[in-house]
Amino acid sequence: MRRSLAGVALAVTSMVALSFLIPLAALVMSLVKEQSVTAAEQRAAALAPVLTLTTDPSALRESAASLDAAEYLAVHLPDAPVLGSSRAPAALLERAQKGRESISQQIPTGWICLQPVVLPGDRVAVIENFVPEQELTRGVKASWAVMLLLAVGLIGGSVLVADRLGAKVVRSSKRLARASHALGEGNLDARVDPMGPKELRDAGLAFNAMAHRMTELLAVERELVADLSHRLRTPLTALHLASERMAGSPESARVEAAVCALEAELQAIITAARTPLAVGPMGQGMLGTEAGTGHQATTAGPSGPRCEAADVVRRRTAFWAVLAEQQDRSCTLEITSEPAPVSLSDDDIAAVVDALIGNVFRHTPPGTAFGVRVVRTAQAVELVVEDSGPGIPEPDRALSRGSSTGSSGLGLDIARRAASVTGGSMHIARGPRGGAHITVVFALAPSLLSGRRQRISRRRTGWPRGR
């Protein structure tokens, strides 16, 4: 925009300058020429009274010498030699003498002025005044140079003013764009200092009002989630009492463990909902509480949260294995022995595992087997959940919230967003068990990647390793 405004100012000012410069340059040249010709005619007219009084060559030379540019004056006397140097063509002289006509005409070498004078005895003398070509254009180039400098100064000034105005507008636009990007990335504290033209100031004020209102709405929504979660404690208390009545039965310990796990999950949700609003995607910036335990588990890496994905998957699969046993579901777990750090909190990884395994319980009949696998590759960690159920007939539609029949699509969307935050992806296919085969790819944490690349580079270049 800044360059465009400067270009528009340059084009408009140049057109205005040219529209004035071209006629003005022609006018200056015409005025200089007219002044030179007028001066020559005046010199010839000044010598005419002297010629009517005397034709003495010495007197005429003395009179001509008193005039400016005497070297260009010549007097053609009848029956006498020419006084001075004549440059007039013979045809023009004959025309002036015989026709007694004053002639002012341009010739190849300049301008010639012929002034006939009638002498006693009806004789005709002709006063010739020559103006050389350089006299006709004297001072024209200097005038043109001055006008050109003024035009360049005017154009440069207008471009500079347009650039300053454009810089102010562009600076305001860039600040508004940066604040918008920051808000879109989850920084709810992003605000803009309104500046620039009135329209951009109004846009900045509107943006600040929108961001403030958005923060208020999110805070209200989180408080509502906390309140709704808190209301679930009443039925949990009833479940505790029921499990106490079942004391001594084989199922009492299992029911009590499930109720305690559910209460811990509910407490984690309430705590997370009432912490300050997240400043990044997938809850980055919230407290890293381990799902189901309520303990601090997430470590902060160089660029945000970081956790060991394999450990979280192992804990959450163990939780679901208890329910799988009650429904006669066969559950297999394969965990890589290599480190599997990802740039997400324990809560986020646990939410992905719960969403995928929960879908197996909700959309397959009891007795359907399923398996969970964590695979470590060179640059990613793959979480695979597969089952032997009917599968997912429309994978693309299943990823859209509320578009799948009998499902909200929320669980798969949570997994997809978690993968995209780390730079990974999610794939849905039909697996070897015959049912759904869901692969969630998380990119490795940046610190581990950089260390791995450095070790590979040292091995390739032969650098000595540190002691």
One Martini backbone bead per residue (centre of mass of N, CA, C, O) as a GRO file, in nm:
protein
  467
    1MET     BB    1   0.058   0.063  -0.021
    2ARG     BB    2   0.290   0.258   0.004
    3ARG     BB    3   0.387   0.227  -0.293
    4SER     BB    4   0.122   0.305  -0.428
    5LEU     BB    5   0.096   0.593  -0.318
    6ALA     BB    6   0.363   0.693  -0.438
    7GLY     BB    7   0.287   0.629  -0.734
    8VAL     BB    8   0.041   0.813  -0.752
    9ALA     BB    9   0.186   1.076  -0.680
   10LEU     BB   10   0.387   1.064  -0.914
   11ALA     BB   11   0.185   1.061  -1.150
   12VAL     BB   12   0.018   1.314  -1.086
   13THR     BB   13   0.249   1.522  -1.060
   14SER     BB   14   0.371   1.475  -1.340
   15MET     BB   15   0.124   1.560  -1.504
   16VAL     BB   16   0.102   1.846  -1.390
   17ALA     BB   17   0.388   1.941  -1.462
   18LEU     BB   18   0.370   1.891  -1.769
   19SER     BB   19   0.117   2.073  -1.823
   20PHE     BB   20   0.304   2.330  -1.747
   21LEU     BB   21   0.591   2.305  -1.876
   22ILE     BB   22   0.544   2.299  -2.180
   23PRO     BB   23   0.402   2.578  -2.220
   24LEU     BB   24   0.617   2.744  -2.062
   25ALA     BB   25   0.859   2.682  -2.244
   26ALA     BB   26   0.733   2.800  -2.504
   27LEU     BB   27   0.688   3.087  -2.389
   28VAL     BB   28   0.981   3.159  -2.324
   29MET     BB   29   1.090   3.130  -2.612
   30SER     BB   30   0.899   3.341  -2.739
   31LEU     BB   31   0.984   3.587  -2.565
   32VAL     BB   32   1.284   3.595  -2.636
   33LYS     BB   33   1.243   3.631  -2.940
   34GLU     BB   34   1.069   3.886  -2.927
   35GLN     BB   35   1.276   4.065  -2.781
   36SER     BB   36   1.500   4.052  -2.997
   37VAL     BB   37   1.334   4.165  -3.238
   38THR     BB   38   1.248   4.432  -3.106
   39ALA     BB   39   1.533   4.542  -3.062
   40ALA     BB   40   1.610   4.547  -3.365
   41GLU     BB   41   1.382   4.739  -3.456
   42GLN     BB   42   1.466   4.976  -3.270
   43ARG     BB   43   1.748   5.023  -3.395
   44ALA     BB   44   1.649   5.089  -3.680
   45ALA     BB   45   1.461   5.327  -3.594
   46ALA     BB   46   1.695   5.502  -3.461
   47LEU     BB   47   1.853   5.543  -3.750
   48ALA     BB   48   1.650   5.682  -3.943
   49PRO     BB   49   1.673   5.995  -3.868
   50VAL     BB   50   1.971   6.018  -3.953
   51LEU     BB   51   1.929   5.943  -4.258
   52THR     BB   52   1.745   6.198  -4.327
   53LEU     BB   53   1.985   6.408  -4.270
   54THR     BB   54   2.224   6.195  -4.350
   55THR     BB   55   2.483   6.019  -4.573
   56ASP     BB   56   2.724   6.011  -4.404
   57PRO     BB   57   2.928   5.762  -4.321
   58SER     BB   58   3.059   5.868  -4.056
   59ALA     BB   59   2.790   5.947  -3.915
   60LEU     BB   60   2.661   5.666  -3.929
   61ARG     BB   61   2.879   5.512  -3.771
   62GLU     BB   62   2.855   5.680  -3.512
   63SER     BB   63   2.554   5.615  -3.458
   64ALA     BB   64   2.578   5.300  -3.456
   65ALA     BB   65   2.788   5.281  -3.220
   66SER     BB   66   2.571   5.382  -2.996
   67LEU     BB   67   2.456   5.109  -3.036
   68ASP     BB   68   2.352   4.807  -2.993
   69ALA     BB   69   2.484   4.579  -3.185
   70ALA     BB   70   2.659   4.721  -3.429
   71GLU     BB   71   2.776   4.469  -3.589
   72TYR     BB   72   2.461   4.410  -3.710
   73LEU     BB   73   2.475   4.670  -3.871
   74ALA     BB   74   2.329   4.805  -4.182
   75VAL     BB   75   2.376   5.025  -4.479
   76HIS     BB   76   2.178   5.092  -4.769
   77LEU     BB   77   2.288   5.288  -5.022
   78PRO     BB   78   2.244   5.476  -5.283
   79ASP     BB   79   2.510   5.466  -5.479
   80ALA     BB   80   2.662   5.281  -5.243
   81PRO     BB   81   2.818   5.141  -5.014
   82VAL     BB   82   2.814   4.929  -4.761
   83LEU     BB   83   2.744   4.973  -4.418
   84GLY     BB   84   2.881   4.705  -4.325
   85SER     BB   85   2.751   4.384  -4.256
   86SER     BB   86   2.587   4.177  -4.477
   87ARG     BB   87   2.298   3.917  -4.446
   88ALA     BB   88   2.103   3.972  -4.663
   89PRO     BB   89   1.915   3.887  -4.898
   90ALA     BB   90   1.865   4.006  -5.214
   91ALA     BB   91   1.557   3.976  -5.230
   92LEU     BB   92   1.489   4.139  -4.973
   93LEU     BB   93   1.625   4.404  -5.057
   94GLU     BB   94   1.461   4.452  -5.314
   95ARG     BB   95   1.187   4.452  -5.176
   96ALA     BB   96   1.245   4.697  -4.983
   97GLN     BB   97   1.323   4.908  -5.204
   98LYS     BB   98   1.083   4.884  -5.407
   99GLY     BB   99   0.842   4.845  -5.184
  100ARG     BB  100   0.880   4.983  -4.915
  101GLU     BB  101   0.930   4.739  -4.696
  102SER     BB  102   0.893   4.601  -4.393
  103ILE     BB  103   1.123   4.348  -4.269
  104SER     BB  104   1.058   4.041  -4.068
  105GLN     BB  105   1.284   3.760  -4.083
  106GLN     BB  106   1.371   3.435  -4.109
  107ILE     BB  107   1.684   3.277  -4.122
  108PRO     BB  108   1.919   3.033  -4.109
  109THR     BB  109   2.112   3.232  -3.905
  110GLY     BB  110   1.836   3.398  -3.820
  111TRP     BB  111   1.747   3.745  -3.797
  112ILE     BB  112   1.578   3.986  -4.013
  113CYS     BB  113   1.589   4.353  -4.046
  114LEU     BB  114   1.404   4.579  -4.263
  115GLN     BB  115   1.444   4.948  -4.311
  116PRO     BB  116   1.302   5.179  -4.495
  117VAL     BB  117   1.434   5.497  -4.643
  118VAL     BB  118   1.333   5.810  -4.751
  119LEU     BB  119   1.491   6.016  -4.968
  120PRO     BB  120   1.590   6.257  -5.134
  121GLY     BB  121   1.474   6.198  -5.460
  122ASP     BB  122   1.336   5.919  -5.420
  123ARG     BB  123   1.512   5.762  -5.234
  124VAL     BB  124   1.637   5.433  -5.107
  125ALA     BB  125   1.705   5.319  -4.787
  126VAL     BB  126   1.857   5.042  -4.591
  127ILE     BB  127   1.805   4.897  -4.274
  128GLU     BB  128   2.013   4.658  -4.118
  129ASN     BB  129   1.922   4.385  -3.881
  130PHE     BB  130   2.093   4.133  -3.704
  131VAL     BB  131   1.996   3.812  -3.552
  132PRO     BB  132   2.123   3.570  -3.399
  133GLU     BB  133   2.048   3.260  -3.286
  134GLN     BB  134   2.161   3.287  -2.987
  135GLU     BB  135   1.977   3.544  -2.924
  136LEU     BB  136   1.696   3.391  -2.946
  137THR     BB  137   1.806   3.175  -2.688
  138ARG     BB  138   1.874   3.346  -2.455
  139GLY     BB  139   1.808   3.187  -2.136
  140VAL     BB  140   1.634   2.930  -2.189
  141LYS     BB  141   1.792   2.697  -2.049
  142ALA     BB  142   1.792   2.820  -1.768
  143SER     BB  143   1.483   2.828  -1.737
  144TRP     BB  144   1.438   2.527  -1.777
  145ALA     BB  145   1.609   2.432  -1.536
  146VAL     BB  146   1.446   2.571  -1.316
  147MET     BB  147   1.174   2.432  -1.379
  148LEU     BB  148   1.278   2.143  -1.343
  149LEU     BB  149   1.361   2.166  -1.047
  150LEU     BB  150   1.082   2.242  -0.942
  151ALA     BB  151   0.942   1.983  -1.039
  152VAL     BB  152   1.116   1.782  -0.882
  153GLY     BB  153   1.052   1.899  -0.604
  154LEU     BB  154   0.747   1.857  -0.619
  155ILE     BB  155   0.751   1.550  -0.663
  156GLY     BB  156   0.923   1.473  -0.417
  157GLY     BB  157   0.733   1.597  -0.204
  158SER     BB  158   0.478   1.432  -0.272
  159VAL     BB  159   0.605   1.152  -0.228
  160LEU     BB  160   0.688   1.195   0.066
  161VAL     BB  161   0.407   1.253   0.179
  162ALA     BB  162   0.277   0.988   0.081
  163ASP     BB  163   0.472   0.801   0.235
  164ARG     BB  164   0.403   0.897   0.519
  165LEU     BB  165   0.105   0.833   0.506
  166GLY     BB  166   0.140   0.534   0.427
  167ALA     BB  167   0.305   0.450   0.677
  168LYS     BB  168   0.080   0.503   0.880
  169VAL     BB  169  -0.126   0.308   0.760
  170VAL     BB  170   0.051   0.052   0.757
  171ARG     BB  171   0.114   0.044   1.058
  172SER     BB  172  -0.178   0.010   1.149
  173SER     BB  173  -0.240  -0.248   0.988
  174LYS     BB  174  -0.016  -0.428   1.110
  175ARG     BB  175  -0.112  -0.415   1.402
  176LEU     BB  176  -0.390  -0.536   1.349
  177ALA     BB  177  -0.288  -0.802   1.225
  178ARG     BB  178  -0.117  -0.901   1.465
  179ALA     BB  179  -0.350  -0.907   1.668
  180SER     BB  180  -0.526  -1.107   1.509
  181HIS     BB  181  -0.325  -1.341   1.508
  182ALA     BB  182  -0.292  -1.364   1.813
  183LEU     BB  183  -0.590  -1.424   1.870
  184GLY     BB  184  -0.607  -1.677   1.682
  185GLU     BB  185  -0.369  -1.828   1.864
  186GLY     BB  186  -0.480  -1.746   2.183
  187ASN     BB  187  -0.423  -1.442   2.258
  188LEU     BB  188  -0.632  -1.270   2.479
  189ASP     BB  189  -0.432  -1.001   2.522
  190ALA     BB  190  -0.479  -0.886   2.251
  191ARG     BB  191  -0.397  -0.555   2.141
  192VAL     BB  192  -0.468  -0.221   2.009
  193ASP     BB  193  -0.337   0.088   1.904
  194PRO     BB  194  -0.503   0.342   1.803
  195MET     BB  195  -0.432   0.455   1.463
  196GLY     BB  196  -0.452   0.690   1.229
  197PRO     BB  197  -0.705   0.690   1.064
  198LYS     BB  198  -1.031   0.686   1.145
  199GLU     BB  199  -1.096   0.402   1.036
  200LEU     BB  200  -0.862   0.255   1.188
  201ARG     BB  201  -0.943   0.342   1.470
  202ASP     BB  202  -1.219   0.207   1.465
  203ALA     BB  203  -1.109  -0.079   1.416
  204GLY     BB  204  -0.942  -0.094   1.677
  205LEU     BB  205  -1.178  -0.053   1.876
  206ALA     BB  206  -1.342  -0.297   1.774
  207PHE     BB  207  -1.129  -0.510   1.839
  208ASN     BB  208  -1.109  -0.461   2.144
  209ALA     BB  209  -1.406  -0.519   2.202
  210MET     BB  210  -1.410  -0.806   2.092
  211ALA     BB  211  -1.186  -0.925   2.276
  212HIS     BB  212  -1.326  -0.859   2.543
  213ARG     BB  213  -1.588  -1.015   2.487
  214MET     BB  214  -1.456  -1.290   2.438
  215THR     BB  215  -1.335  -1.320   2.718
  216GLU     BB  216  -1.599  -1.309   2.872
  217LEU     BB  217  -1.739  -1.552   2.734
  218LEU     BB  218  -1.525  -1.764   2.810
  219ALA     BB  219  -1.546  -1.727   3.114
  220VAL     BB  220  -1.844  -1.802   3.134
  221GLU     BB  221  -1.817  -2.084   3.008
  222ARG     BB  222  -1.617  -2.201   3.213
  223GLU     BB  223  -1.796  -2.159   3.460
  224LEU     BB  224  -2.026  -2.337   3.357
  225VAL     BB  225  -1.864  -2.597   3.346
  226ALA     BB  226  -1.792  -2.601   3.645
  227ASP     BB  227  -2.082  -2.608   3.750
  228LEU     BB  228  -2.177  -2.865   3.605
  229SER     BB  229  -1.956  -3.047   3.727
  230HIS     BB  230  -2.038  -2.998   4.027
  231ARG     BB  231  -2.324  -3.135   4.005
  232LEU     BB  232  -2.197  -3.438   3.987
  233ARG     BB  233  -2.136  -3.491   4.298
  234THR     BB  234  -2.402  -3.603   4.394
  235PRO     BB  235  -2.407  -3.881   4.244
  236LEU     BB  236  -2.128  -3.965   4.357
  237THR     BB  237  -2.214  -3.990   4.651
  238ALA     BB  238  -2.419  -4.215   4.597
  239LEU     BB  239  -2.207  -4.418   4.491
  240HIS     BB  240  -2.044  -4.438   4.746
  241LEU     BB  241  -2.275  -4.551   4.923
  242ALA     BB  242  -2.323  -4.800   4.748
  243SER     BB  243  -2.038  -4.924   4.779
  244GLU     BB  244  -2.054  -4.958   5.089
  245ARG     BB  245  -2.295  -5.163   5.080
  246MET     BB  246  -2.101  -5.367   4.900
  247ALA     BB  247  -1.942  -5.471   5.114
  248GLY     BB  248  -1.777  -5.787   5.032
  249SER     BB  249  -1.804  -5.786   4.747
  250PRO     BB  250  -1.643  -5.840   4.446
  251GLU     BB  251  -1.736  -5.544   4.318
  252SER     BB  252  -1.664  -5.314   4.522
  253ALA     BB  253  -1.369  -5.237   4.448
  254ARG     BB  254  -1.425  -5.168   4.151
  255VAL     BB  255  -1.637  -4.948   4.198
  256GLU     BB  256  -1.466  -4.765   4.380
  257ALA     BB  257  -1.242  -4.711   4.168
  258ALA     BB  258  -1.425  -4.583   3.953
  259VAL     BB  259  -1.533  -4.352   4.131
  260CYS     BB  260  -1.257  -4.224   4.194
  261ALA     BB  261  -1.179  -4.169   3.901
  262LEU     BB  262  -1.423  -3.989   3.836
  263GLU     BB  263  -1.365  -3.774   4.054
  264ALA     BB  264  -1.087  -3.692   3.947
  265GLU     BB  265  -1.185  -3.598   3.672
  266LEU     BB  266  -1.382  -3.382   3.776
  267GLN     BB  267  -1.168  -3.214   3.927
  268ALA     BB  268  -0.995  -3.149   3.675
  269ILE     BB  269  -1.214  -2.992   3.522
  270ILE     BB  270  -1.265  -2.772   3.733
  271THR     BB  271  -0.973  -2.666   3.747
  272ALA     BB  272  -0.939  -2.597   3.444
  273ALA     BB  273  -1.192  -2.402   3.420
  274ARG     BB  274  -1.069  -2.201   3.671
  275THR     BB  275  -0.848  -2.118   3.514
  276PRO     BB  276  -0.687  -1.941   3.320
  277LEU     BB  277  -0.693  -1.864   3.018
  278ALA     BB  278  -0.590  -1.974   2.739
  279VAL     BB  279  -0.293  -1.899   2.510
  280GLY     BB  280  -0.340  -2.170   2.352
  281PRO     BB  281  -0.358  -2.455   2.207
  282MET     BB  282  -0.492  -2.715   2.375
  283GLY     BB  283  -0.433  -2.568   2.668
  284GLN     BB  284  -0.202  -2.390   2.663
  285GLY     BB  285  -0.135  -2.262   2.996
  286MET     BB  286  -0.237  -2.473   3.161
  287LEU     BB  287  -0.261  -2.696   3.382
  288GLY     BB  288  -0.067  -2.994   3.431
  289THR     BB  289  -0.289  -3.245   3.460
  290GLU     BB  290  -0.342  -3.558   3.530
  291ALA     BB  291  -0.547  -3.770   3.412
  292GLY     BB  292  -0.715  -3.912   3.694
  293THR     BB  293  -0.516  -3.773   3.942
  294GLY     BB  294  -0.429  -3.450   3.979
  295HIS     BB  295  -0.134  -3.435   3.892
  296GLN     BB  296   0.164  -3.308   3.828
  297ALA     BB  297   0.314  -3.372   3.480
  298THR     BB  298   0.396  -3.133   3.317
  299THR     BB  299   0.649  -3.016   3.103
  300ALA     BB  300   0.841  -2.742   3.011
  301GLY     BB  301   0.950  -2.640   2.726
  302PRO     BB  302   1.084  -2.420   2.501
  303SER     BB  303   0.759  -2.393   2.361
  304GLY     BB  304   0.613  -2.560   2.599
  305PRO     BB  305   0.458  -2.824   2.648
  306ARG     BB  306   0.550  -3.159   2.788
  307CYS     BB  307   0.532  -3.516   2.712
  308GLU     BB  308   0.487  -3.864   2.771
  309ALA     BB  309   0.295  -4.050   2.572
  310ALA     BB  310   0.331  -4.344   2.666
  311ASP     BB  311   0.247  -4.308   2.964
  312VAL     BB  312  -0.040  -4.202   2.915
  313VAL     BB  313  -0.143  -4.443   2.751
  314ARG     BB  314  -0.101  -4.655   2.968
  315ARG     BB  315  -0.291  -4.536   3.186
  316ARG     BB  316  -0.556  -4.514   3.014
  317THR     BB  317  -0.571  -4.813   2.928
  318ALA     BB  318  -0.596  -4.925   3.216
  319PHE     BB  319  -0.869  -4.795   3.271
  320TRP     BB  320  -1.024  -4.932   3.025
  321ALA     BB  321  -0.967  -5.233   3.095
  322VAL     BB  322  -1.178  -5.264   3.317
  323LEU     BB  323  -1.426  -5.224   3.131
  324ALA     BB  324  -1.353  -5.444   2.925
  325GLU     BB  325  -1.383  -5.683   3.120
  326GLN     BB  326  -1.693  -5.641   3.176
  327GLN     BB  327  -1.740  -5.675   2.834
  328ASP     BB  328  -1.551  -5.889   2.706
  329ARG     BB  329  -1.288  -5.736   2.614
  330SER     BB  330  -1.019  -5.733   2.410
  331CYS     BB  331  -0.695  -5.600   2.526
  332THR     BB  332  -0.429  -5.434   2.360
  333LEU     BB  333  -0.070  -5.344   2.426
  334GLU     BB  334   0.169  -5.125   2.252
  335ILE     BB  335   0.493  -5.009   2.357
  336THR     BB  336   0.744  -4.817   2.324
  337SER     BB  337   1.091  -4.792   2.439
  338GLU     BB  338   1.107  -4.519   2.340
  339PRO     BB  339   1.107  -4.204   2.337
  340ALA     BB  340   0.779  -3.989   2.346
  341PRO     BB  341   0.786  -3.675   2.292
  342VAL     BB  342   0.547  -3.404   2.321
  343SER     BB  343   0.375  -3.081   2.253
  344LEU     BB  344   0.192  -3.174   2.516
  345SER     BB  345  -0.025  -3.238   2.745
  346ASP     BB  346  -0.160  -3.478   2.936
  347ASP     BB  347  -0.452  -3.394   2.885
  348ASP     BB  348  -0.446  -3.410   2.576
  349ILE     BB  349  -0.366  -3.707   2.545
  350ALA     BB  350  -0.595  -3.820   2.719
  351ALA     BB  351  -0.826  -3.711   2.541
  352VAL     BB  352  -0.755  -3.882   2.295
  353VAL     BB  353  -0.772  -4.164   2.418
  354ASP     BB  354  -1.062  -4.141   2.528
  355ALA     BB  355  -1.200  -4.081   2.257
  356LEU     BB  356  -1.117  -4.342   2.102
  357ILE     BB  357  -1.204  -4.559   2.312
  358GLY     BB  358  -1.491  -4.455   2.358
  359ASN     BB  359  -1.589  -4.519   2.068
  360VAL     BB  360  -1.571  -4.823   2.097
  361PHE     BB  361  -1.788  -4.847   2.325
  362ARG     BB  362  -2.024  -4.689   2.169
  363HIS     BB  363  -1.991  -4.841   1.852
  364THR     BB  364  -1.968  -5.123   1.996
  365PRO     BB  365  -2.015  -5.423   2.098
  366PRO     BB  366  -1.993  -5.637   2.323
  367GLY     BB  367  -1.677  -5.816   2.273
  368THR     BB  368  -1.507  -5.615   2.130
  369ALA     BB  369  -1.207  -5.585   2.007
  370PHE     BB  370  -0.897  -5.408   2.104
  371GLY     BB  371  -0.622  -5.174   2.018
  372VAL     BB  372  -0.304  -5.037   2.137
  373ARG     BB  373  -0.054  -4.818   1.978
  374VAL     BB  374   0.298  -4.721   2.009
  375VAL     BB  375   0.496  -4.540   1.770
  376ARG     BB  376   0.834  -4.484   1.679
  377THR     BB  377   0.985  -4.247   1.485
  378ALA     BB  378   1.201  -4.018   1.361
  379GLN     BB  379   0.955  -3.761   1.383
  380ALA     BB  380   0.738  -3.945   1.545
  381VAL     BB  381   0.417  -4.022   1.705
  382GLU     BB  382   0.214  -4.316   1.705
  383LEU     BB  383  -0.141  -4.355   1.739
  384VAL     BB  384  -0.314  -4.670   1.767
  385VAL     BB  385  -0.665  -4.748   1.699
  386GLU     BB  386  -0.829  -5.069   1.707
  387ASP     BB  387  -1.092  -5.279   1.570
  388SER     BB  388  -1.367  -5.543   1.526
  389GLY     BB  389  -1.578  -5.385   1.397
  390PRO     BB  390  -1.760  -5.210   1.147
  391GLY     BB  391  -1.659  -4.932   1.130
  392ILE     BB  392  -1.602  -4.646   0.905
  393PRO     BB  393  -1.772  -4.543   0.627
  394GLU     BB  394  -1.719  -4.207   0.678
  395PRO     BB  395  -1.440  -4.042   0.748
  396ASP     BB  396  -1.485  -3.744   0.666
  397ARG     BB  397  -1.760  -3.710   0.820
  398ALA     BB  398  -1.652  -3.793   1.108
  399LEU     BB  399  -1.480  -3.516   1.146
  400SER     BB  400  -1.756  -3.383   1.177
  401ARG     BB  401  -1.949  -3.205   1.365
  402GLY     BB  402  -2.273  -3.346   1.371
  403SER     BB  403  -2.270  -3.540   1.088
  404SER     BB  404  -2.304  -3.799   1.232
  405THR     BB  405  -2.471  -4.076   1.289
  406GLY     BB  406  -2.494  -4.098   1.635
  407SER     BB  407  -2.280  -3.850   1.632
  408SER     BB  408  -2.076  -3.563   1.706
  409GLY     BB  409  -1.749  -3.576   1.638
  410LEU     BB  410  -1.565  -3.484   1.882
  411GLY     BB  411  -1.343  -3.696   1.928
  412LEU     BB  412  -1.201  -3.679   1.647
  413ASP     BB  413  -1.151  -3.372   1.663
  414ILE     BB  414  -0.961  -3.375   1.902
  415ALA     BB  415  -0.742  -3.548   1.768
  416ARG     BB  416  -0.688  -3.369   1.522
  417ARG     BB  417  -0.607  -3.106   1.675
  418ALA     BB  418  -0.370  -3.224   1.834
  419ALA     BB  419  -0.201  -3.300   1.586
  420SER     BB  420  -0.189  -3.012   1.450
  421VAL     BB  421  -0.033  -2.866   1.676
  422THR     BB  422   0.239  -3.050   1.615
  423GLY     BB  423   0.224  -3.122   1.289
  424GLY     BB  424   0.025  -3.339   1.230
  425SER     BB  425  -0.201  -3.628   1.196
  426MET     BB  426  -0.502  -3.803   1.060
  427HIS     BB  427  -0.618  -4.149   1.017
  428ILE     BB  428  -0.872  -4.339   0.834
  429ALA     BB  429  -0.937  -4.693   0.844
  430ARG     BB  430  -0.913  -5.034   0.758
  431GLY     BB  431  -0.826  -5.296   0.941
  432PRO     BB  432  -0.720  -5.621   1.014
  433ARG     BB  433  -0.980  -5.666   1.207
  434GLY     BB  434  -1.221  -5.495   1.024
  435GLY     BB  435  -1.215  -5.223   1.145
  436ALA     BB  436  -1.110  -4.958   1.285
  437HIS     BB  437  -0.822  -4.737   1.181
  438ILE     BB  438  -0.650  -4.517   1.396
  439THR     BB  439  -0.416  -4.248   1.318
  440VAL     BB  440  -0.201  -4.059   1.532
  441VAL     BB  441   0.017  -3.785   1.459
  442PHE     BB  442   0.307  -3.686   1.639
  443ALA     BB  443   0.533  -3.460   1.685
  444LEU     BB  444   0.820  -3.414   1.797
  445ALA     BB  445   0.995  -3.259   2.005
  446PRO     BB  446   1.220  -3.014   1.931
  447SER     BB  447   1.462  -3.092   2.117
  448LEU     BB  448   1.493  -3.385   2.012
  449LEU     BB  449   1.534  -3.323   1.716
  450SER     BB  450   1.790  -3.148   1.742
  451GLY     BB  451   1.965  -3.365   1.879
  452ARG     BB  452   1.943  -3.576   1.653
  453ARG     BB  453   2.061  -3.402   1.423
  454GLN     BB  454   2.334  -3.354   1.560
  455ARG     BB  455   2.424  -3.653   1.574
  456ILE     BB  456   2.408  -3.707   1.271
  457SER     BB  457   2.605  -3.483   1.184
  458ARG     BB  458   2.851  -3.594   1.341
  459ARG     BB  459   2.862  -3.871   1.196
  460ARG     BB  460   2.901  -3.750   0.903
  461THR     BB  461   3.157  -3.544   0.979
  462GLY     BB  462   3.337  -3.643   1.238
  463TRP     BB  463   3.269  -3.533   1.498
  464PRO     BB  464   3.331  -3.489   1.817
  465ARG     BB  465   3.224  -3.601   2.101
  466GLY     BB  466   3.119  -3.549   2.393
  467ARG     BB  467   3.221  -3.631   2.725
   0.00000   0.00000   0.00000
